[in-house]
Amino acid sequence: MKKDIHPDYHMITVAMTNGTTFQTRSTYGKEGDTLTLDIDPNTHPAWTGGGQQLVDRAGRVSRFKQKFGNLGVKA
């Protein structure tokens, strides 16, 4: 490996939104810093399965349904 081109890799503490913490190695900050997460796997809809909703902005979905109907698909 080339010298002096790689970032410093050290131990940090990661604080989750529910207050739990864990130690990991990272290039974030300095040795001993704490990375506080705003969104983590305990709260984000991508991991919890929540937040699955269709947002109709300015009636676009309803206009599409009026124009194309259900495209001949029987529900």
Coordinates of N, CA and C in Angstrom, one line a residue:
M1 N 0.8 -1.2 0.0 CA 0.0 0.0 0.0 C 0.9 1.3 0.0
K2 N 0.4 2.3 -0.6 CA 1.1 3.6 -0.6 C 0.9 4.2 0.8
K3 N 2.0 4.9 1.2 CA 1.9 5.5 2.5 C 1.3 6.9 2.4
D4 N 0.6 7.3 3.5 CA 0.0 8.7 3.6 C -1.1 9.0 2.6
I5 N -1.8 8.0 2.1 CA -2.9 8.4 1.2 C -4.2 7.8 1.7
H6 N -4.1 7.0 2.8 CA -5.3 6.3 3.3 C -5.8 7.1 4.6
P7 N -7.2 7.2 4.7 CA -7.7 7.9 5.9 C -7.4 7.2 7.2
D8 N -7.4 7.9 8.3 CA -7.2 7.3 9.6 C -8.4 6.4 10.0
Y9 N -8.2 5.2 10.3 CA -9.3 4.2 10.6 C -9.2 3.9 12.1
H10 N -10.2 4.3 12.9 CA -10.1 4.2 14.4 C -11.5 3.8 15.0
M11 N -11.5 3.7 16.3 CA -12.8 3.3 17.0 C -13.6 4.5 17.3
I12 N -14.9 4.4 17.0 CA -15.9 5.4 17.4 C -17.1 4.8 18.1
T13 N -18.0 5.6 18.6 CA -19.2 5.1 19.2 C -20.4 5.6 18.4
V14 N -21.3 4.7 18.0 CA -22.5 5.0 17.3 C -23.6 5.0 18.2
A15 N -24.4 6.1 18.3 CA -25.6 6.2 19.1 C -26.8 6.1 18.3
M16 N -27.6 5.1 18.5 CA -28.9 4.9 17.8 C -30.0 5.8 18.3
T17 N -31.1 5.9 17.6 CA -32.2 6.8 18.0 C -32.9 6.4 19.3
N18 N -32.8 5.1 19.6 CA -33.5 4.6 20.9 C -32.5 4.7 22.1
G19 N -31.3 5.2 21.9 CA -30.4 5.4 23.0 C -29.3 4.3 23.1
T20 N -29.5 3.2 22.4 CA -28.4 2.2 22.5 C -27.2 2.7 21.7
T21 N -26.0 2.2 22.1 CA -24.8 2.5 21.5 C -24.0 1.3 21.2
F22 N -23.1 1.4 20.3 CA -22.1 0.3 20.0 C -20.8 0.9 19.5
Q23 N -19.8 0.2 19.6 CA -18.5 0.6 19.1 C -18.2 0.0 17.7
T24 N -17.6 0.7 16.9 CA -17.2 0.2 15.6 C -15.9 1.0 15.1
R25 N -15.3 0.5 14.1 CA -14.2 1.2 13.5 C -14.7 2.0 12.3
S26 N -14.2 3.2 12.1 CA -14.6 4.1 11.1 C -13.6 5.1 10.7
T27 N -13.8 5.8 9.6 CA -13.0 7.0 9.3 C -13.7 8.3 9.7
Y28 N -14.8 8.2 10.4 CA -15.6 9.4 10.8 C -14.9 10.0 12.0
G29 N -14.7 11.3 12.0 CA -14.2 12.1 13.1 C -12.8 11.6 13.6
K30 N -12.6 11.7 14.9 CA -11.4 11.3 15.6 C -11.6 10.1 16.5
E31 N -10.6 9.5 16.9 CA -10.7 8.4 17.9 C -11.5 8.8 19.1
G32 N -12.6 7.9 19.4 CA -13.4 8.2 20.5 C -14.6 9.1 20.3
D33 N -14.8 9.7 19.1 CA -15.9 10.5 18.8 C -17.2 9.7 18.8
T34 N -18.4 10.3 18.9 CA -19.7 9.7 18.9 C -20.4 10.2 17.7
L35 N -20.9 9.2 16.9 CA -21.8 9.5 15.7 C -23.2 9.3 16.1
T36 N -24.0 10.3 16.2 CA -25.4 10.2 16.6 C -26.3 10.1 15.4
L37 N -27.1 9.1 15.3 CA -27.9 8.8 14.1 C -29.2 9.5 14.3
D38 N -29.8 10.1 13.2 CA -31.1 10.7 13.2 C -32.1 9.6 12.7
I39 N -31.6 8.8 11.8 CA -32.4 7.7 11.2 C -31.6 6.5 11.3
D40 N -32.2 5.4 11.8 CA -31.5 4.1 11.8 C -32.5 3.0 11.5
P41 N -32.0 1.7 11.5 CA -32.8 0.6 11.1 C -34.0 0.4 12.1
N42 N -34.0 1.0 13.3 CA -35.1 0.8 14.2 C -36.2 1.7 13.9
T43 N -36.0 2.8 13.2 CA -37.0 3.8 13.0 C -37.3 4.1 11.5
H44 N -36.5 3.7 10.6 CA -36.7 4.1 9.2 C -37.7 3.2 8.5
P45 N -38.7 3.7 7.8 CA -39.7 2.9 7.1 C -39.1 1.8 6.2
A46 N -38.0 2.0 5.6 CA -37.4 1.0 4.7 C -37.1 -0.3 5.4
W47 N -36.8 -0.2 6.7 CA -36.5 -1.4 7.5 C -37.6 -1.8 8.3
T48 N -38.5 -0.9 8.7 CA -39.6 -1.3 9.6 C -40.9 -1.7 8.8
G49 N -40.9 -1.4 7.5 CA -42.1 -1.8 6.7 C -43.2 -0.8 6.8
G50 N -43.1 0.3 7.5 CA -44.1 1.3 7.6 C -44.0 2.3 6.5
G51 N -44.9 3.2 6.4 CA -44.8 4.3 5.4 C -45.1 3.9 4.0
Q52 N -45.7 2.8 3.8 CA -46.1 2.4 2.4 C -47.4 3.1 2.1
Q53 N -47.4 4.2 1.5 CA -48.6 5.0 1.1 C -48.4 5.6 -0.2
L54 N -49.4 5.8 -1.0 CA -49.4 6.4 -2.3 C -49.8 7.9 -2.1
V55 N -48.9 8.8 -2.4 CA -49.2 10.2 -2.3 C -49.7 10.7 -3.6
D56 N -50.9 11.3 -3.6 CA -51.5 11.9 -4.7 C -51.2 13.4 -4.8
R57 N -50.2 13.7 -5.5 CA -49.8 15.2 -5.6 C -50.6 15.8 -6.7
A58 N -51.4 16.8 -6.3 CA -52.2 17.7 -7.2 C -53.1 16.8 -8.1
G59 N -53.6 15.7 -7.6 CA -54.6 14.9 -8.4 C -54.0 14.1 -9.5
R60 N -52.7 13.9 -9.6 CA -52.0 13.2 -10.7 C -52.5 11.8 -10.8
V61 N -52.6 11.1 -9.6 CA -53.0 9.7 -9.6 C -54.4 9.6 -10.1
S62 N -55.3 10.5 -9.6 CA -56.7 10.4 -10.0 C -56.9 10.7 -11.5
R63 N -56.1 11.7 -12.0 CA -56.2 12.0 -13.4 C -55.7 10.8 -14.3
F64 N -54.6 10.2 -13.8 CA -54.1 9.0 -14.5 C -55.2 7.9 -14.6
K65 N -55.9 7.7 -13.4 CA -56.9 6.6 -13.4 C -58.1 7.0 -14.3
Q66 N -58.4 8.3 -14.3 CA -59.5 8.7 -15.2 C -59.1 8.5 -16.7
K67 N -57.9 8.8 -17.0 CA -57.5 8.8 -18.4 C -57.3 7.3 -18.9
F68 N -56.7 6.5 -18.1 CA -56.3 5.1 -18.5 C -57.2 4.0 -17.8
G69 N -58.0 4.4 -16.9 CA -58.8 3.4 -16.2 C -57.9 2.4 -15.5
N70 N -58.3 1.1 -15.5 CA -57.4 0.1 -15.0 C -56.7 -0.7 -16.1
L71 N -56.7 -0.1 -17.3 CA -56.0 -0.7 -18.4 C -56.4 -2.1 -18.8
G72 N -57.7 -2.3 -18.5 CA -58.3 -3.6 -18.9 C -58.0 -4.8 -17.9
V73 N -57.4 -4.4 -16.8 CA -57.0 -5.5 -15.8 C -58.2 -5.7 -14.9
K74 N -58.6 -6.9 -14.7 CA -59.7 -7.2 -13.8 C -59.2 -7.4 -12.4
A75 N -59.7 -6.7 -11.4 CA -59.1 -6.8 -10.1 C -59.8 -7.9 -9.3

